[in-house]
Amino acid sequence: MSVLVFLDPAFPSGRVADASVPQLLATDLGATRGDGVFESMLAVDGHPRKLASHLSRMAGSASALGLEFPSADTWEPAIGTALAEFTRKYGDQQAVVKLLLTRGPEGADRPTAWVQASPVPASAAEQRQTGLDVLLLERGYDSTLAERAPWLLLGSKTLSYAVNMAAIRYAREHGADDVIFTSSDGLVLEGPTSTVVLAEVKDGVKTLLTPELESGILPGTTQSALFDAAAKSGWQLGYGPLRPERLRQADGVWLVSSIRLLAPVKSIDGNAIPVSPELTAELAALVETVL
Ligand code: PLP
């Protein structure tokens, strides 16, 4: 159940392609080396949420890989075509819109770019409701490496997500749902597909915290929009460094991302942590205001 629309100069609104038959060359460097970048966003009522933030982050990821980034004027009509086609085929439901850009077929010197629209997996709503048991897993680098080693592309959303997926499989094989990565110097980083957010409430002052971007994490569009909305409704904001004890002592911890939105963390490494349905409801309502 997916719709594909390729960016193609011969088709100003994008070229619709059949997702049930092969569409990429087997030599595409996105497939053979994971050499490319992507974004995933939620579309509601036919409109992608936070489109400008996703395009801007993807442009940054493409720049880190030295990939030419098609302009917003090229992506936007193709996204519109994909969502119109998705609604025509599958009705009026929310969609996951993925934007993908690879270095293209070997030797061609021509990137491949396309939009994929597909239904939101049922697990997104389930995890919002039931919450998550997470494991802290080592990411294997220290929190200062991103600055020293730009070639590692830390903080870019590349197609090389095999490690992230392996971490989630590892968690599931060990009785958990998801992962929070830690650095070798013991700091909280991010989830494999999410940003970590925690709340502290002291003397009536509510503070939202998240790890600092300098530690090599992906700048989350959901976290950023949530923080803007929270600040407007009176929350204080804070940015790491955060140690795992801080998560255990918080009044609430959530994994946030564009599709799952905001899912409460119930336990860390098998130990229950405080869960606040009230704070979850308040923050979920703020995330809902983010368009
Ligand atoms: N961190 C990583 C590693 C991710 O892959 C994602 C999203 O997939 C996020 C954070 C959350 O980003 P966003 O809120 O923009 O979806």
Short mmCIF file of C-alpha atoms and ligand atoms in Angstrom, two decimals:
data_model
loop_
_atom_site.label_atom_id
_atom_site.label_comp_id
_atom_site.label_asym_id
_atom_site.label_seq_id
_atom_site.Cartn_x
_atom_site.Cartn_y
_atom_site.Cartn_z
CA MET A 1 0.00 0.00 0.00
CA SER A 2 2.46 2.65 -1.13
CA VAL A 3 2.45 5.41 -3.69
CA LEU A 4 5.72 6.42 -5.38
CA VAL A 5 6.41 9.69 -7.17
CA PHE A 6 9.86 10.25 -8.67
CA LEU A 7 11.39 13.69 -9.14
CA ASP A 8 11.91 13.87 -12.89
CA PRO A 9 12.64 17.03 -14.94
CA ALA A 10 10.24 15.77 -17.64
CA PHE A 11 7.36 15.74 -15.11
CA PRO A 12 7.05 19.07 -13.21
CA SER A 13 4.58 17.56 -10.70
CA GLY A 14 6.58 14.36 -10.32
CA ARG A 15 6.34 11.02 -12.15
CA VAL A 16 3.97 8.53 -10.53
CA ALA A 17 5.48 5.03 -10.47
CA ASP A 18 4.06 1.61 -9.64
CA ALA A 19 5.30 0.60 -6.18
CA SER A 20 4.59 -3.08 -6.85
CA VAL A 21 7.28 -3.41 -9.53
CA PRO A 22 11.03 -2.58 -9.41
CA GLN A 23 11.79 1.11 -9.87
CA LEU A 24 15.44 1.53 -8.86
CA LEU A 25 18.49 0.37 -10.76
CA ALA A 26 20.23 -2.38 -8.81
CA THR A 27 23.39 -0.28 -9.01
CA ASP A 28 21.81 2.68 -7.23
CA LEU A 29 24.28 3.77 -4.55
CA GLY A 30 21.40 4.31 -2.17
CA ALA A 31 20.73 0.57 -2.36
CA THR A 32 24.30 -0.71 -2.60
CA ARG A 33 25.93 1.61 -0.03
CA GLY A 34 23.15 3.38 1.83
CA ASP A 35 24.63 6.50 0.25
CA GLY A 36 21.78 8.93 0.49
CA VAL A 37 19.49 10.82 2.84
CA PHE A 38 15.83 10.71 3.76
CA GLU A 39 13.04 12.24 5.80
CA SER A 40 9.80 10.82 7.22
CA MET A 41 6.89 13.08 8.00
CA LEU A 42 3.24 12.75 8.86
CA ALA A 43 0.53 13.99 6.52
CA VAL A 44 -2.90 14.81 7.95
CA ASP A 45 -5.84 15.73 5.72
CA GLY A 46 -3.53 15.64 2.73
CA HIS A 47 -1.01 18.11 4.23
CA PRO A 48 2.49 17.18 5.38
CA ARG A 49 3.26 18.48 8.86
CA LYS A 50 6.37 20.58 9.50
CA LEU A 51 7.30 20.40 5.81
CA ALA A 52 9.68 23.36 5.93
CA SER A 53 11.58 21.86 8.91
CA HIS A 54 11.91 18.49 7.18
CA LEU A 55 13.11 20.03 3.91
CA SER A 56 15.59 22.20 5.76
CA ARG A 57 16.97 19.25 7.77
CA MET A 58 17.18 17.13 4.62
CA ALA A 59 19.05 19.91 2.81
CA GLY A 60 21.53 19.89 5.72
CA SER A 61 21.93 16.11 5.55
CA ALA A 62 22.42 16.27 1.76
CA SER A 63 25.04 18.99 2.18
CA ALA A 64 26.93 16.85 4.73
CA LEU A 65 27.08 14.09 2.09
CA GLY A 66 28.01 16.50 -0.71
CA LEU A 67 24.75 15.71 -2.52
CA GLU A 68 22.97 18.33 -4.57
CA PHE A 69 19.58 18.94 -2.99
CA PRO A 70 16.55 19.49 -5.24
CA SER A 71 14.76 22.74 -4.38
CA ALA A 72 11.58 22.90 -2.29
CA ASP A 73 9.82 23.94 -5.54
CA THR A 74 10.69 20.51 -6.95
CA TRP A 75 9.77 18.46 -3.88
CA GLU A 76 6.51 20.20 -3.04
CA PRO A 77 4.58 19.39 -6.28
CA ALA A 78 5.79 15.78 -6.09
CA ILE A 79 4.61 15.52 -2.47
CA GLY A 80 1.26 16.99 -3.53
CA THR A 81 0.97 14.42 -6.33
CA ALA A 82 1.86 11.57 -3.96
CA LEU A 83 -0.73 12.63 -1.38
CA ALA A 84 -3.46 13.16 -3.98
CA GLU A 85 -2.74 9.71 -5.41
CA PHE A 86 -2.63 8.18 -1.91
CA THR A 87 -6.04 9.65 -1.02
CA ARG A 88 -7.49 8.54 -4.34
CA LYS A 89 -6.31 4.97 -3.81
CA TYR A 90 -6.63 4.51 -0.06
CA GLY A 91 -9.12 7.15 1.09
CA ASP A 92 -8.88 9.91 3.61
CA GLN A 93 -6.36 8.62 6.17
CA GLN A 94 -3.13 9.88 7.65
CA ALA A 95 -0.01 9.04 5.65
CA VAL A 96 3.69 8.62 6.23
CA VAL A 97 5.47 10.69 3.60
CA LYS A 98 9.08 9.73 2.99
CA LEU A 99 11.44 11.85 0.91
CA LEU A 100 14.45 9.97 -0.41
CA LEU A 101 17.55 11.17 -2.21
CA THR A 102 20.44 8.91 -3.21
CA ARG A 103 23.72 9.43 -5.02
CA GLY A 104 22.09 7.63 -7.96
CA PRO A 105 23.22 4.71 -10.11
CA GLU A 106 26.97 3.91 -10.11
CA GLY A 107 28.79 6.08 -12.63
CA ALA A 108 25.71 8.08 -13.64
CA ASP A 109 26.50 11.25 -11.67
CA ARG A 110 22.74 11.81 -11.35
CA PRO A 111 20.96 11.56 -7.98
CA THR A 112 17.76 9.58 -7.59
CA ALA A 113 14.97 11.30 -5.71
CA TRP A 114 11.48 10.19 -4.89
CA VAL A 115 8.52 10.54 -2.56
CA GLN A 116 6.79 7.56 -0.95
CA ALA A 117 3.39 7.84 0.72
CA SER A 118 2.11 4.93 2.79
CA PRO A 119 -0.30 4.29 5.68
CA VAL A 120 0.75 5.03 9.25
CA PRO A 121 1.69 1.73 10.96
CA ALA A 122 -0.69 0.66 13.74
CA SER A 123 2.27 0.50 16.14
CA ALA A 124 2.44 4.32 16.22
CA ALA A 125 -0.90 4.71 18.03
CA GLU A 126 -0.26 1.59 20.15
CA GLN A 127 3.02 2.96 21.48
CA ARG A 128 1.47 6.34 22.26
CA GLN A 129 -1.15 4.57 24.34
CA THR A 130 0.73 1.72 26.01
CA GLY A 131 4.11 3.41 26.44
CA LEU A 132 7.56 1.94 25.99
CA ASP A 133 9.99 -0.25 27.86
CA VAL A 134 13.44 0.89 26.76
CA LEU A 135 17.00 -0.32 27.08
CA LEU A 136 19.99 1.98 27.35
CA LEU A 137 22.43 0.81 24.68
CA GLU A 138 25.93 2.07 23.95
CA ARG A 139 26.36 4.01 20.71
CA GLY A 140 30.12 3.53 20.88
CA TYR A 141 31.39 7.10 20.53
CA ASP A 142 31.89 9.99 22.91
CA SER A 143 29.78 13.12 22.95
CA THR A 144 32.50 15.29 21.38
CA LEU A 145 33.19 13.11 18.36
CA ALA A 146 30.66 14.75 15.99
CA GLU A 147 32.68 17.95 15.84
CA ARG A 148 36.03 16.15 15.42
CA ALA A 149 34.87 13.68 12.78
CA PRO A 150 32.42 15.21 10.29
CA TRP A 151 32.92 12.26 7.92
CA LEU A 152 30.96 10.10 10.36
CA LEU A 153 27.88 12.15 9.42
CA LEU A 154 26.61 12.15 12.99
CA GLY A 155 23.51 14.28 13.13
CA SER A 156 22.63 13.65 9.46
CA LYS A 157 19.66 11.51 8.46
CA THR A 158 21.37 9.14 6.06
CA LEU A 159 19.94 5.98 4.53
CA SER A 160 22.44 3.92 6.57
CA TYR A 161 19.93 2.98 9.28
CA ALA A 162 20.93 -0.70 9.60
CA VAL A 163 22.56 -0.04 13.01
CA ASN A 164 19.47 1.81 14.26
CA MET A 165 17.21 -1.05 13.16
CA ALA A 166 19.56 -3.62 14.70
CA ALA A 167 19.40 -1.79 18.03
CA ILE A 168 15.59 -1.95 18.01
CA ARG A 169 15.70 -5.68 17.14
CA TYR A 170 18.17 -6.21 20.00
CA ALA A 171 15.79 -4.45 22.39
CA ARG A 172 12.86 -6.61 21.23
CA GLU A 173 14.91 -9.79 21.60
CA HIS A 174 15.60 -8.70 25.19
CA GLY A 175 12.01 -7.98 26.20
CA ALA A 176 11.94 -4.21 25.55
CA ASP A 177 10.29 -2.05 22.88
CA ASP A 178 12.85 0.59 22.06
CA VAL A 179 16.28 2.02 22.81
CA ILE A 180 17.94 5.11 24.19
CA PHE A 181 21.54 5.32 23.01
CA THR A 182 24.27 6.51 25.37
CA SER A 183 27.70 7.90 24.51
CA SER A 184 30.95 6.31 25.68
CA ASP A 185 31.31 9.21 28.17
CA GLY A 186 27.98 8.23 29.69
CA LEU A 187 25.56 10.80 28.25
CA VAL A 188 22.04 10.27 26.98
CA LEU A 189 21.91 10.64 23.19
CA GLU A 190 18.72 9.73 21.29
CA GLY A 191 16.53 6.82 20.25
CA PRO A 192 17.25 4.98 16.97
CA THR A 193 14.26 6.78 15.42
CA SER A 194 13.36 9.37 18.05
CA THR A 195 14.48 12.25 20.26
CA VAL A 196 14.54 11.88 24.05
CA VAL A 197 12.54 14.46 26.02
CA LEU A 198 12.11 14.59 29.78
CA ALA A 199 10.08 16.75 32.13
CA GLU A 200 10.99 17.99 35.58
CA VAL A 201 8.41 19.69 37.78
CA LYS A 202 9.71 21.57 40.81
CA ASP A 203 7.89 24.13 42.97
CA GLY A 204 5.27 24.54 40.25
CA VAL A 205 7.90 25.22 37.55
CA LYS A 206 7.74 22.79 34.64
CA THR A 207 10.89 22.25 32.58
CA LEU A 208 11.33 20.24 29.38
CA LEU A 209 14.82 18.94 28.69
CA THR A 210 16.52 17.20 25.79
CA PRO A 211 20.15 16.24 25.04
CA GLU A 212 22.24 18.94 23.36
CA LEU A 213 22.74 18.74 19.58
CA GLU A 214 26.53 19.01 19.88
CA SER A 215 26.58 15.40 21.10
CA GLY A 216 26.02 14.26 17.50
CA ILE A 217 22.29 13.53 17.62
CA LEU A 218 19.83 14.27 14.85
CA PRO A 219 18.07 17.61 15.39
CA GLY A 220 14.48 16.40 15.93
CA THR A 221 11.77 18.40 14.20
CA THR A 222 9.14 17.14 16.67
CA GLN A 223 11.23 18.02 19.73
CA SER A 224 11.96 21.46 18.32
CA ALA A 225 8.30 22.18 17.53
CA LEU A 226 7.20 20.76 20.89
CA PHE A 227 9.70 22.99 22.71
CA ASP A 228 8.44 26.08 20.84
CA ALA A 229 4.84 25.24 21.72
CA ALA A 230 5.70 24.41 25.34
CA ALA A 231 7.62 27.67 25.81
CA LYS A 232 4.54 29.56 24.64
CA SER A 233 2.44 27.81 27.25
CA GLY A 234 4.79 28.60 30.11
CA TRP A 235 7.31 25.74 30.19
CA GLN A 236 10.99 26.35 30.84
CA LEU A 237 13.37 24.67 28.38
CA GLY A 238 16.72 23.02 28.95
CA TYR A 239 19.34 21.25 26.85
CA GLY A 240 21.74 18.49 27.98
CA PRO A 241 24.27 17.12 28.81
CA LEU A 242 22.04 14.57 30.53
CA ARG A 243 23.11 11.44 32.37
CA PRO A 244 20.86 8.39 32.63
CA GLU A 245 20.15 9.10 36.35
CA ARG A 246 18.39 12.25 35.21
CA LEU A 247 15.98 10.11 33.17
CA ARG A 248 15.27 7.88 36.16
CA GLN A 249 14.62 10.87 38.43
CA ALA A 250 12.47 12.82 35.93
CA ASP A 251 8.72 13.32 36.29
CA GLY A 252 8.28 11.87 32.80
CA VAL A 253 10.37 10.68 29.84
CA TRP A 254 9.14 10.42 26.25
CA LEU A 255 10.45 9.38 22.87
CA VAL A 256 9.21 11.86 20.28
CA SER A 257 9.22 11.66 16.49
CA SER A 258 7.17 12.75 13.50
CA ILE A 259 5.09 9.60 13.02
CA ARG A 260 4.77 8.21 16.55
CA LEU A 261 4.57 11.75 17.95
CA LEU A 262 5.00 11.33 21.72
CA ALA A 263 5.27 7.97 23.48
CA PRO A 264 5.86 7.75 27.24
CA VAL A 265 8.76 5.66 28.54
CA LYS A 266 7.56 3.26 31.27
CA SER A 267 10.79 1.53 32.19
CA ILE A 268 14.52 1.75 31.62
CA ASP A 269 16.60 -1.43 31.64
CA GLY A 270 13.70 -3.28 33.30
CA ASN A 271 13.20 -0.75 36.13
CA ALA A 272 9.91 1.20 36.17
CA ILE A 273 10.23 4.99 36.03
CA PRO A 274 7.58 7.60 36.92
CA VAL A 275 4.88 7.95 34.27
CA SER A 276 2.56 10.94 34.34
CA PRO A 277 -0.64 10.59 32.30
CA GLU A 278 -1.34 14.29 32.99
CA LEU A 279 2.00 15.49 31.59
CA THR A 280 1.68 13.06 28.67
CA ALA A 281 -1.77 14.45 27.83
CA GLU A 282 -0.52 18.03 28.11
CA LEU A 283 2.52 17.45 25.89
CA ALA A 284 0.53 15.33 23.40
CA ALA A 285 -1.94 18.20 23.04
CA LEU A 286 0.97 20.58 22.36
CA VAL A 287 2.38 18.20 19.72
CA GLU A 288 -1.06 18.13 18.08
CA THR A 289 -0.91 21.90 17.61
CA VAL A 290 2.27 21.55 15.56
CA LEU A 291 1.47 21.89 11.87
N1 PLP B 1 16.55 10.86 16.01
C1 PLP B 1 16.66 9.93 15.04
C2 PLP B 1 17.90 9.12 14.96
C3 PLP B 1 15.61 9.74 14.12
O1 PLP B 1 15.75 8.82 13.15
C4 PLP B 1 14.44 10.51 14.23
C5 PLP B 1 13.33 10.35 13.30
O2 PLP B 1 13.23 9.41 12.58
C6 PLP B 1 14.36 11.44 15.25
C7 PLP B 1 15.44 11.61 16.11
C8 PLP B 1 13.12 12.28 15.43
O3 PLP B 1 13.05 13.24 14.41
P1 PLP B 1 11.69 13.89 13.97
O4 PLP B 1 11.04 14.41 15.20
O5 PLP B 1 12.11 14.99 13.07
O6 PLP B 1 10.88 12.85 13.30
#
